[in-house]
CSV table of C-alpha atoms and ligand atoms in Angstrom, one decimal:
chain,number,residue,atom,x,y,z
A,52,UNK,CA,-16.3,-51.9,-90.6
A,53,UNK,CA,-14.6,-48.6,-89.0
A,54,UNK,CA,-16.7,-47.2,-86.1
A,55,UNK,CA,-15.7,-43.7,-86.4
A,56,UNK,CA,-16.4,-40.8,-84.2
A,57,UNK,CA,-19.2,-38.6,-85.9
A,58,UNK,CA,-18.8,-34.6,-86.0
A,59,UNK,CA,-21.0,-34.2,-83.5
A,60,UNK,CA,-19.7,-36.5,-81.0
A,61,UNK,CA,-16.0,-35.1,-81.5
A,62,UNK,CA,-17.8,-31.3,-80.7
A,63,UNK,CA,-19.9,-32.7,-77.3
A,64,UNK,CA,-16.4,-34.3,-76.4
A,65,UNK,CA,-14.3,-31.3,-77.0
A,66,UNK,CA,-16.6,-29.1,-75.3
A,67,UNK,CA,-16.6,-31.1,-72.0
A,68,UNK,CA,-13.0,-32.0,-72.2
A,69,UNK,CA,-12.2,-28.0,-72.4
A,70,UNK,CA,-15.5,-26.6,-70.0
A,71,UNK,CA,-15.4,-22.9,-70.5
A,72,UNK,CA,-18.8,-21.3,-71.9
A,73,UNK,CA,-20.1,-22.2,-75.3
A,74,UNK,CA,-21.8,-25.4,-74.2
A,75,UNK,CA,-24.4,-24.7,-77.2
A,76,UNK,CA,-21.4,-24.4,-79.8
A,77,UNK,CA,-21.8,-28.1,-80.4
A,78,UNK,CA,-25.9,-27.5,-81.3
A,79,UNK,CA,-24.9,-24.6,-83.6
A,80,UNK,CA,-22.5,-26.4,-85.4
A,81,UNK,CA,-24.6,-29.1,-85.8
A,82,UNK,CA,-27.2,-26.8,-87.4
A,83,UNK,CA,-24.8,-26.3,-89.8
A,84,UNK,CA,-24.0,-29.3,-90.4
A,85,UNK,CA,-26.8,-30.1,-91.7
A,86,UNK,CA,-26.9,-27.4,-93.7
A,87,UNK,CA,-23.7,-28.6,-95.5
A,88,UNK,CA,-25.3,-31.7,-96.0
A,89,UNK,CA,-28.3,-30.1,-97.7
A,90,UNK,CA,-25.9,-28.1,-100.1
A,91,UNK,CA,-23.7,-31.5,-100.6
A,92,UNK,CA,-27.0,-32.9,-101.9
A,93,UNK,CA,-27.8,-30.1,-103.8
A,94,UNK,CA,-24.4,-29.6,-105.7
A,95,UNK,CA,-24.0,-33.8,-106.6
A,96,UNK,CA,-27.3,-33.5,-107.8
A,97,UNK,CA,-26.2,-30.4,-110.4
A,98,UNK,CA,-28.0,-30.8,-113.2
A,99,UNK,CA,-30.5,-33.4,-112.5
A,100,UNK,CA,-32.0,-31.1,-109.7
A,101,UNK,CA,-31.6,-28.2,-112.1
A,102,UNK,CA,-29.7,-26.0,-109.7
A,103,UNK,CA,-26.9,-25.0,-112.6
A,104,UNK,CA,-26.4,-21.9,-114.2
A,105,UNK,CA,-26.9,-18.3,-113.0
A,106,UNK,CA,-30.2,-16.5,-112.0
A,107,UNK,CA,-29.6,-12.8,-113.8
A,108,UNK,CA,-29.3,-11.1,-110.5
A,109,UNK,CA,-25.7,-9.7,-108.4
A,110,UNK,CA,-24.8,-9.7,-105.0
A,111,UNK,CA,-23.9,-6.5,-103.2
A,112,UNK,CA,-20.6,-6.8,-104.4
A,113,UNK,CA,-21.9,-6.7,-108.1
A,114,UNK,CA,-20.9,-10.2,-108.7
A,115,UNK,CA,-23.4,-12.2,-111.1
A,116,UNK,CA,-25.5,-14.7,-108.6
A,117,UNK,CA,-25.7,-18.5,-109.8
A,118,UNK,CA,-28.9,-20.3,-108.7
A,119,UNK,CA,-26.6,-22.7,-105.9
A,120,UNK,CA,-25.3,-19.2,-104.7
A,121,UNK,CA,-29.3,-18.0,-103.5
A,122,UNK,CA,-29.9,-22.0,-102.5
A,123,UNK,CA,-27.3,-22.2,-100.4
A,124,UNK,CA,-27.6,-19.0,-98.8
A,125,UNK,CA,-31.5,-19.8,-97.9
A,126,UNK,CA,-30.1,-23.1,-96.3
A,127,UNK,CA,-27.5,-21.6,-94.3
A,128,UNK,CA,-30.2,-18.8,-93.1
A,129,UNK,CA,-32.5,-21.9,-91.5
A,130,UNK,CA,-29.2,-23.3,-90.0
A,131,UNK,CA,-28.7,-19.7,-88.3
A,132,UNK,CA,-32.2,-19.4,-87.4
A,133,UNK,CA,-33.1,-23.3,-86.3
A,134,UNK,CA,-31.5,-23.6,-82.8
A,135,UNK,CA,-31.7,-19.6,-81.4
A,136,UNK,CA,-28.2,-19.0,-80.8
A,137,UNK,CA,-27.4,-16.9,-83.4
A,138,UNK,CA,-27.9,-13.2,-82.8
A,139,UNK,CA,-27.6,-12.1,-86.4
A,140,UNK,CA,-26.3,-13.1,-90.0
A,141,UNK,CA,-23.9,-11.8,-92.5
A,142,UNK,CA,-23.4,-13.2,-95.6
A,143,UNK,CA,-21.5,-12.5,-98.9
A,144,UNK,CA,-24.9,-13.1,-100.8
A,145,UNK,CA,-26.6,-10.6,-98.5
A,146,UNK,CA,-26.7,-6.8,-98.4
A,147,UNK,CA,-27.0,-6.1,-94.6
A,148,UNK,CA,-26.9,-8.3,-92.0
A,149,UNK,CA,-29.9,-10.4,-90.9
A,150,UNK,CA,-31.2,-10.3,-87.2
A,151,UNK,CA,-32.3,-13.8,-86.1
A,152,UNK,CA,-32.9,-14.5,-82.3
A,153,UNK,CA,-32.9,-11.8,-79.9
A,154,UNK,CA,-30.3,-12.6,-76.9
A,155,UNK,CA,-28.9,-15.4,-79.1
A,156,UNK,CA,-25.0,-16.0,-78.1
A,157,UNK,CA,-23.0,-15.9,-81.4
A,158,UNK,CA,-22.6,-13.8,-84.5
A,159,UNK,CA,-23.0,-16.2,-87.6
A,160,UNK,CA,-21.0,-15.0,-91.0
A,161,UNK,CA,-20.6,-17.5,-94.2
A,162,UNK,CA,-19.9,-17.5,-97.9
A,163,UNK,CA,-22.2,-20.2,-98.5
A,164,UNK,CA,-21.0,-21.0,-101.6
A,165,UNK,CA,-17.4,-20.6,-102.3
A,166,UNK,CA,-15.9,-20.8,-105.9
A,167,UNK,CA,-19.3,-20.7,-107.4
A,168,UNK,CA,-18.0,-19.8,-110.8
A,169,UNK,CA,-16.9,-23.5,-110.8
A,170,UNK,CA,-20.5,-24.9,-110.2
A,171,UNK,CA,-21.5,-24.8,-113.9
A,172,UNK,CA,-18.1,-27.4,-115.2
A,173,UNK,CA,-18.2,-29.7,-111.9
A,174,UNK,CA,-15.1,-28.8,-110.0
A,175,UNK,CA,-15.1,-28.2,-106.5
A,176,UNK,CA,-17.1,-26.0,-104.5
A,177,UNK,CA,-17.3,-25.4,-100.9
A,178,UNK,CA,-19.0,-23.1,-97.8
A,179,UNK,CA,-17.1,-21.3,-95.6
A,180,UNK,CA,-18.4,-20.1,-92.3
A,181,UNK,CA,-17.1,-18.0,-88.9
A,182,UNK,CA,-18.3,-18.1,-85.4
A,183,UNK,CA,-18.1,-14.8,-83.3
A,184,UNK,CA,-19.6,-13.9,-79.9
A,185,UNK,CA,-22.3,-11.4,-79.6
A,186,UNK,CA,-21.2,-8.9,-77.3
A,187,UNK,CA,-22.0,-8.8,-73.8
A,188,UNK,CA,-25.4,-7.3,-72.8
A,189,UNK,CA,-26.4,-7.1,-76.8
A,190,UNK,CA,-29.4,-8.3,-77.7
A,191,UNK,CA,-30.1,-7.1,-80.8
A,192,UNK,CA,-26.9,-6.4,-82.5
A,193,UNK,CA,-26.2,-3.9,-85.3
A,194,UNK,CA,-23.5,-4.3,-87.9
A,195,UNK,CA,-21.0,-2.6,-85.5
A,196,UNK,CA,-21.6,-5.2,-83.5
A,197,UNK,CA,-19.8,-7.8,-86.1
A,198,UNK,CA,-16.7,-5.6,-86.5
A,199,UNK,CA,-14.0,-7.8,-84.6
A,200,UNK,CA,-10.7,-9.0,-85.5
A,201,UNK,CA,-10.5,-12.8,-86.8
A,202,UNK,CA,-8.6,-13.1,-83.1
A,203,UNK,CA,-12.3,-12.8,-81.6
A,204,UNK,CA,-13.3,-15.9,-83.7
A,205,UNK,CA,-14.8,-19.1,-81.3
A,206,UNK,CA,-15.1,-21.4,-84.3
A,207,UNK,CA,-14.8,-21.5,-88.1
A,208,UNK,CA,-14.8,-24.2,-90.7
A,209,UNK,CA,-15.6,-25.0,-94.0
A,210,UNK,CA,-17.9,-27.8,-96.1
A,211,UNK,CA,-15.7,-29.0,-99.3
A,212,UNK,CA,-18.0,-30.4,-102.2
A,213,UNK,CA,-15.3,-32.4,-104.1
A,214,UNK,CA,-15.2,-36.0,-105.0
A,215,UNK,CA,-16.1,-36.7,-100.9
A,216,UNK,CA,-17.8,-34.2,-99.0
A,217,UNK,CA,-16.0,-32.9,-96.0
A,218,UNK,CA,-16.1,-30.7,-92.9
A,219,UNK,CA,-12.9,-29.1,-91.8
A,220,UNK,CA,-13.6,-27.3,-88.2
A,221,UNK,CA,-11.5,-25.4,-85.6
A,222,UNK,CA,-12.5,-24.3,-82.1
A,223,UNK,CA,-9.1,-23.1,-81.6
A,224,UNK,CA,-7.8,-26.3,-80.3
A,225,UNK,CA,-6.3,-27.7,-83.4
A,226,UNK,CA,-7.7,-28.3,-86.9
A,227,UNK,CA,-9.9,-32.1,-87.6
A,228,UNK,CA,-11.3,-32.6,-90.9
A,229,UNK,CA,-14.4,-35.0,-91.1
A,230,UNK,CA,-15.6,-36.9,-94.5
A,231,UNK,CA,-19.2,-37.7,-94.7
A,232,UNK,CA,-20.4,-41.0,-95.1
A,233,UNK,CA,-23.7,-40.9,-97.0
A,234,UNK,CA,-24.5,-44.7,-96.1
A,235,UNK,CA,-25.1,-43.2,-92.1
A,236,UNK,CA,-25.4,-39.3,-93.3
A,237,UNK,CA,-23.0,-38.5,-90.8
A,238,UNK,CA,-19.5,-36.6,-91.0
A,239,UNK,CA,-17.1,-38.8,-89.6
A,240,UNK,CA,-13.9,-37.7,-88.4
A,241,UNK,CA,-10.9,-39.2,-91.1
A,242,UNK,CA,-8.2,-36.6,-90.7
A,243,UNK,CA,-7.4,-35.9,-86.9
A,244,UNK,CA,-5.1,-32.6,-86.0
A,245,UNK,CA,-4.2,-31.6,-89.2
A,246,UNK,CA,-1.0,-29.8,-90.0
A,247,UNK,CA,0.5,-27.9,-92.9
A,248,UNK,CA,4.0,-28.9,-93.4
A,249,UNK,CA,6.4,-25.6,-93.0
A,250,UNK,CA,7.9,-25.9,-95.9
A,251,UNK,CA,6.6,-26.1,-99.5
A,252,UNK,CA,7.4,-26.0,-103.3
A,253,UNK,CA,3.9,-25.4,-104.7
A,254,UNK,CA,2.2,-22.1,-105.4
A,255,UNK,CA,-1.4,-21.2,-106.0
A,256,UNK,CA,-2.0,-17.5,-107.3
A,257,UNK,CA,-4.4,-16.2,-110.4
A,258,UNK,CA,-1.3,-15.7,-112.7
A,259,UNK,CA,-3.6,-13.8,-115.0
A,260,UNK,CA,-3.0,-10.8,-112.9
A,261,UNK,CA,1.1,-11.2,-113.1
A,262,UNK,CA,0.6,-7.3,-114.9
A,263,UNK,CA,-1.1,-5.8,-111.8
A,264,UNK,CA,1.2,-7.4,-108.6
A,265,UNK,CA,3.5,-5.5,-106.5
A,266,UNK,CA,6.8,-5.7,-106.4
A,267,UNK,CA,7.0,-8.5,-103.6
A,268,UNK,CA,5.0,-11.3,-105.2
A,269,UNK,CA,6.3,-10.1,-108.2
A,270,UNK,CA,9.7,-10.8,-107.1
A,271,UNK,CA,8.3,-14.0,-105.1
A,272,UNK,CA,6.6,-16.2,-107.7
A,273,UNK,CA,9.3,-14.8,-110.3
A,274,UNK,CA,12.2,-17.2,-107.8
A,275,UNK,CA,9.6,-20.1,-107.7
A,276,UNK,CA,9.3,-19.6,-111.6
A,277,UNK,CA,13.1,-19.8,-111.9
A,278,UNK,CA,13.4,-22.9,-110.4
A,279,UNK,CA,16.9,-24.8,-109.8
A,280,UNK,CA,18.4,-22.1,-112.0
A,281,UNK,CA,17.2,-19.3,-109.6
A,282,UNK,CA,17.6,-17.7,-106.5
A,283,UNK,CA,15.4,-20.4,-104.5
A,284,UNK,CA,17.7,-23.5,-106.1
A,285,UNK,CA,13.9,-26.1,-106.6
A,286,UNK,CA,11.8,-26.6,-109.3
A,287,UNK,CA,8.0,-24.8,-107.8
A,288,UNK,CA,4.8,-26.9,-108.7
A,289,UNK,CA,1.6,-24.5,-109.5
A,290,UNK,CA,-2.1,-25.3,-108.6
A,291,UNK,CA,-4.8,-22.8,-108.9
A,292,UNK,CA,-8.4,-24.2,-108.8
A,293,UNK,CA,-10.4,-20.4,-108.5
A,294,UNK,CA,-12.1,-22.2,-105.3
A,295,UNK,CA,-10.7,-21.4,-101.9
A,296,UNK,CA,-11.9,-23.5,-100.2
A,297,UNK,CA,-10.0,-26.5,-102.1
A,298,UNK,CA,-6.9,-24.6,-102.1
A,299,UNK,CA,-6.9,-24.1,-98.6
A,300,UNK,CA,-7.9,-27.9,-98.6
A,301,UNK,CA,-5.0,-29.1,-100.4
A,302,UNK,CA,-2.9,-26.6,-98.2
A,303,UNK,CA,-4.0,-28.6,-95.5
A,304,UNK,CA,-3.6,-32.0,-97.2
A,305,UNK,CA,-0.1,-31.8,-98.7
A,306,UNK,CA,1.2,-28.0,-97.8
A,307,UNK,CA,1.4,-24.7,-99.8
A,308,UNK,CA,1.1,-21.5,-100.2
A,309,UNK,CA,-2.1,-19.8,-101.5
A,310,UNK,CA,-2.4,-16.3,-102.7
A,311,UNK,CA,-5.0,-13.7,-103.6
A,312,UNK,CA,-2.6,-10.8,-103.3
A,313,UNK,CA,-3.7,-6.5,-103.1
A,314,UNK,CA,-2.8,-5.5,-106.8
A,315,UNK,CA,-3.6,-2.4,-108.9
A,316,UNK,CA,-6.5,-4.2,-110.5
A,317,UNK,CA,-8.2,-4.7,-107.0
A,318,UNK,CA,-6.4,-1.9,-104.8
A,319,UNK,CA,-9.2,0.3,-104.8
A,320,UNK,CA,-11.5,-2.3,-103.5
A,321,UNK,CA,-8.8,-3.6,-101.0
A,322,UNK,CA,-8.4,-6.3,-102.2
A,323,UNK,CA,-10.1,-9.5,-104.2
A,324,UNK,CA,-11.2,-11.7,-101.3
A,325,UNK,CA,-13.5,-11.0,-98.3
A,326,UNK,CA,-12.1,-10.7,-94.8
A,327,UNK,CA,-15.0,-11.6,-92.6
A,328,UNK,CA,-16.5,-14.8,-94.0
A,329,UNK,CA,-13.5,-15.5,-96.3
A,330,UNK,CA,-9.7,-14.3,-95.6
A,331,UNK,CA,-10.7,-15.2,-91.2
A,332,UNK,CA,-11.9,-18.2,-90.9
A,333,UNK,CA,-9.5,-19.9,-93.2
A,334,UNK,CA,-6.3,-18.2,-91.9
A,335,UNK,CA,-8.2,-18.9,-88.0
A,336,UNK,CA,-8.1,-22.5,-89.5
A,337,UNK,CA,-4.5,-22.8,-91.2
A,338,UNK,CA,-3.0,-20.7,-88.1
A,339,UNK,CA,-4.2,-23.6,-86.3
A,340,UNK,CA,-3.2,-26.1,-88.8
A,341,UNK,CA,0.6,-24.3,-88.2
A,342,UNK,CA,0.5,-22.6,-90.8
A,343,UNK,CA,0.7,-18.6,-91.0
A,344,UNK,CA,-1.5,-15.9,-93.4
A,345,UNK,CA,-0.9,-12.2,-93.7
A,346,UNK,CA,-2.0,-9.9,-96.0
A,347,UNK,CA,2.1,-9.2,-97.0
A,348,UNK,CA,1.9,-6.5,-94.6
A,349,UNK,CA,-0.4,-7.4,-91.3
A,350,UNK,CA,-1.3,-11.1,-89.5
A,351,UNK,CA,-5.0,-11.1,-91.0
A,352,UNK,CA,-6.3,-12.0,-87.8
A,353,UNK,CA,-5.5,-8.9,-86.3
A,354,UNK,CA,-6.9,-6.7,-88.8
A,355,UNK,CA,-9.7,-4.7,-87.2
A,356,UNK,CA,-12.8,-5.0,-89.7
A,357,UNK,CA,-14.5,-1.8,-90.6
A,358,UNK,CA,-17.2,-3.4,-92.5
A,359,UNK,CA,-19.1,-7.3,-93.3
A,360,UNK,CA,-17.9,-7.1,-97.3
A,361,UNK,CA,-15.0,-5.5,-96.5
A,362,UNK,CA,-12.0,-7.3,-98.9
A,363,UNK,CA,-8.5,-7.7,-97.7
A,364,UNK,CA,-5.0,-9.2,-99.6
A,365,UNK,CA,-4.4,-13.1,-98.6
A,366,UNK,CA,-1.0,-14.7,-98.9
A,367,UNK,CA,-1.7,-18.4,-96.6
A,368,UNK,CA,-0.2,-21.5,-96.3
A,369,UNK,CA,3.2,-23.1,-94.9
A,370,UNK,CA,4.8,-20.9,-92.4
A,371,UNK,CA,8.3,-20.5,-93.9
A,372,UNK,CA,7.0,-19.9,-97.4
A,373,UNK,CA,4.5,-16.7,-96.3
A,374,UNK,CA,7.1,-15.7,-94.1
A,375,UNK,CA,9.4,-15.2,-96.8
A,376,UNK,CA,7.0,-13.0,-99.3
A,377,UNK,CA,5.9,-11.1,-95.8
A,378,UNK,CA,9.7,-10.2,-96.0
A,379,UNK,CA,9.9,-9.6,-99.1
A,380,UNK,CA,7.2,-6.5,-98.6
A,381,UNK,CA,9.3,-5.3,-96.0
A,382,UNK,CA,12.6,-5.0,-98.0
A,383,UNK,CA,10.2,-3.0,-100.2
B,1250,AHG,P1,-17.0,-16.7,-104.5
B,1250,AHG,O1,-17.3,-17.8,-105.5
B,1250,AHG,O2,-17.5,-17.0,-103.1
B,1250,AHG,O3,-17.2,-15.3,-105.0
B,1250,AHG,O4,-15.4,-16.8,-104.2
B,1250,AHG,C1,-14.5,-17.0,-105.3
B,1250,AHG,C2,-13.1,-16.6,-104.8
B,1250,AHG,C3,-12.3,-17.6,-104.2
B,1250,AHG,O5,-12.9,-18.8,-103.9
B,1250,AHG,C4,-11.2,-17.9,-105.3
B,1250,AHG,O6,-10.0,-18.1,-104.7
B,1250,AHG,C5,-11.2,-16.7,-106.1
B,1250,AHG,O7,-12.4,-16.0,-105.9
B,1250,AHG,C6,-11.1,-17.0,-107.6
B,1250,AHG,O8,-10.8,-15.8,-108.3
B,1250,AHG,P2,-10.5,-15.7,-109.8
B,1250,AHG,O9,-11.8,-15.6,-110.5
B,1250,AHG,O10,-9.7,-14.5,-110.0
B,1250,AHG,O11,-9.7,-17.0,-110.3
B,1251,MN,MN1,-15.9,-17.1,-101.8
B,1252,MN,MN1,-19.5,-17.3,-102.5
């Protein structure tokens, strides 16, 4: 029998190892935890629990809301609420932001449930969440408040629903990924400091959209396409699971590059994905990992947010690879 360390022990640890002043970090991540958990049991249970198919309504971003969606909101919402450290809430299912405790320490902003459209034919589903500080002296903070670059981020992580469910976490220290063990119910931790090779020859990108891409990832996936023949002189594997939370997984797993690019289709908007609960804390977590993300144009991290749905281009993944289409854009 392996005695692992558990989540929660690996954050108590962390947190005295490195002192500083987010001693409750551990607690709040915990409440999430648990919300994860909830959501695991939710989504395994699919069917059988009734939790499939959509509910009729949209989000604010006029996106059709499946049942798991609301569910998995509400969860996260107690997890925000349980401990009082969080200030206030933003989430993708939620119009405005939701105040929680007065004088609480952090800013709490999650998709809870990424890759939704995948819910109703069993693939992979995930929740994705960000950690900011509340700003000094704030006690009840507005949406303003929220508005800081993915630099400002103190922790951010993500639950993946797949065939085991697991909880990838970064404090800025590295990247661990935990896999939970439903015999104790406890994440334990199975993939210590993990690291996304520099170099890769697999591509993730909604080729569907091919008519609408700039020139750069034009030119970019049209040298992977070409293979030994081309330009890049290697054959390019292609993965693209419309969850990114398992791309980013498998990013982290085996290396790649994952991209949700600014097109003509989406230009208007900014973009497809969302910067705040989205695009940050996954490039905060493959920065980490040693990779690199960008929006072909600007580190994503730096990108100051001017508003919680606000949607942004994402090219992530192994550091040579998004180099190279970040060049690309600058040769024009
Ligand atoms: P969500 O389910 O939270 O709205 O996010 C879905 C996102 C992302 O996970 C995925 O990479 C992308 O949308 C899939 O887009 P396509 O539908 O264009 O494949
Ligand atoms: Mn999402
Ligand atoms: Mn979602």
């Amino acid at each position: 029998m392996q005695n692992g360390i558990t989540l929660n022990q690996f954050l108590i640890d962390e947190q005295r190892r490195l002192g500083g002043t987010d001693s409750d970090l551990p607690a709040l991540v915990n409440d999430i935890v648990v919300a994860c958990k909830i959501i695991s049991n939710g989504v395994s249970q699919g069917a059988l629990a009734g939790v499939l198919g959509g509910l009729g309504t949209e989000n604010v971003q006029g996106e059709a809301q499946k049942k798991l969606d609301v569910i998995s909101n509400d969860v996260m919402i107690e997890a925000g609420k349980r401990g009082g450290y969080v200030a206030s809430m933003a989430s993708e299912e939620m119009d405005e932001i939701l105040p929680a405790t007065p004088q609480g320490k952090y800013l709490l902003l999650f998709d809870p449930l990424d890759g939704s459209s995948n819910i109703d034919v069993n693939i992979s589903v995930g929740t994705i969440f960000s950690i900011l500080r509340c700003p000094e002296g704030v006690a009840n903070p507005a949406t303003a408040d929220f508005m800081q670059p993915g630099t400002k981020q103190v922790c951010a992580g993500y639950a993946l629903y797949g065939p085991s469910t697991m909880f990838v976490i970064t404090t800025g220290h590295g990247v661990n990924g935990f896999t939970l063990d439903r015999n104790i119910g406890e994440f334990v931790l199975t993939h210590p400091n993990m690291t996304i090779p520099e170099d890769t020859r697999e591509f993730a990108i909604n080729a569907s959209n091919t008519r609408f891409w700039e020139a750069p990832v034009k030119r970019y996936i049209d040298e992977c396409l070409a293979g030994k023949e081309g330009a890049r002189k290697a054959d390019f594997n292609m993965r693209w699971v419309a969850s990114m939370v398992a791309e980013v997984h498998r990013i982290l797993t085996r290396g790649g590059i994952f991209m949700y690019p600014i097109d003509s289709k989406t230009k208007e908007k900014g973009g497809r994905l969302r910067l705040m609960y989205e695009a940050n804390p996954m490039s905060f977590i493959v920065e980490q990992a040693g990779g690199a993300s960008s929006t072909g144009r600007q580190r994503i991290l730096e990108v100051q947010p001017t508003g919680t749905h606000q949607r942004i281009a994402v090219i992530l993944g192994s550091k040579n690879e998004v180099e190279r289409v970040v060049s690309y854009h600058k040769e024009g």
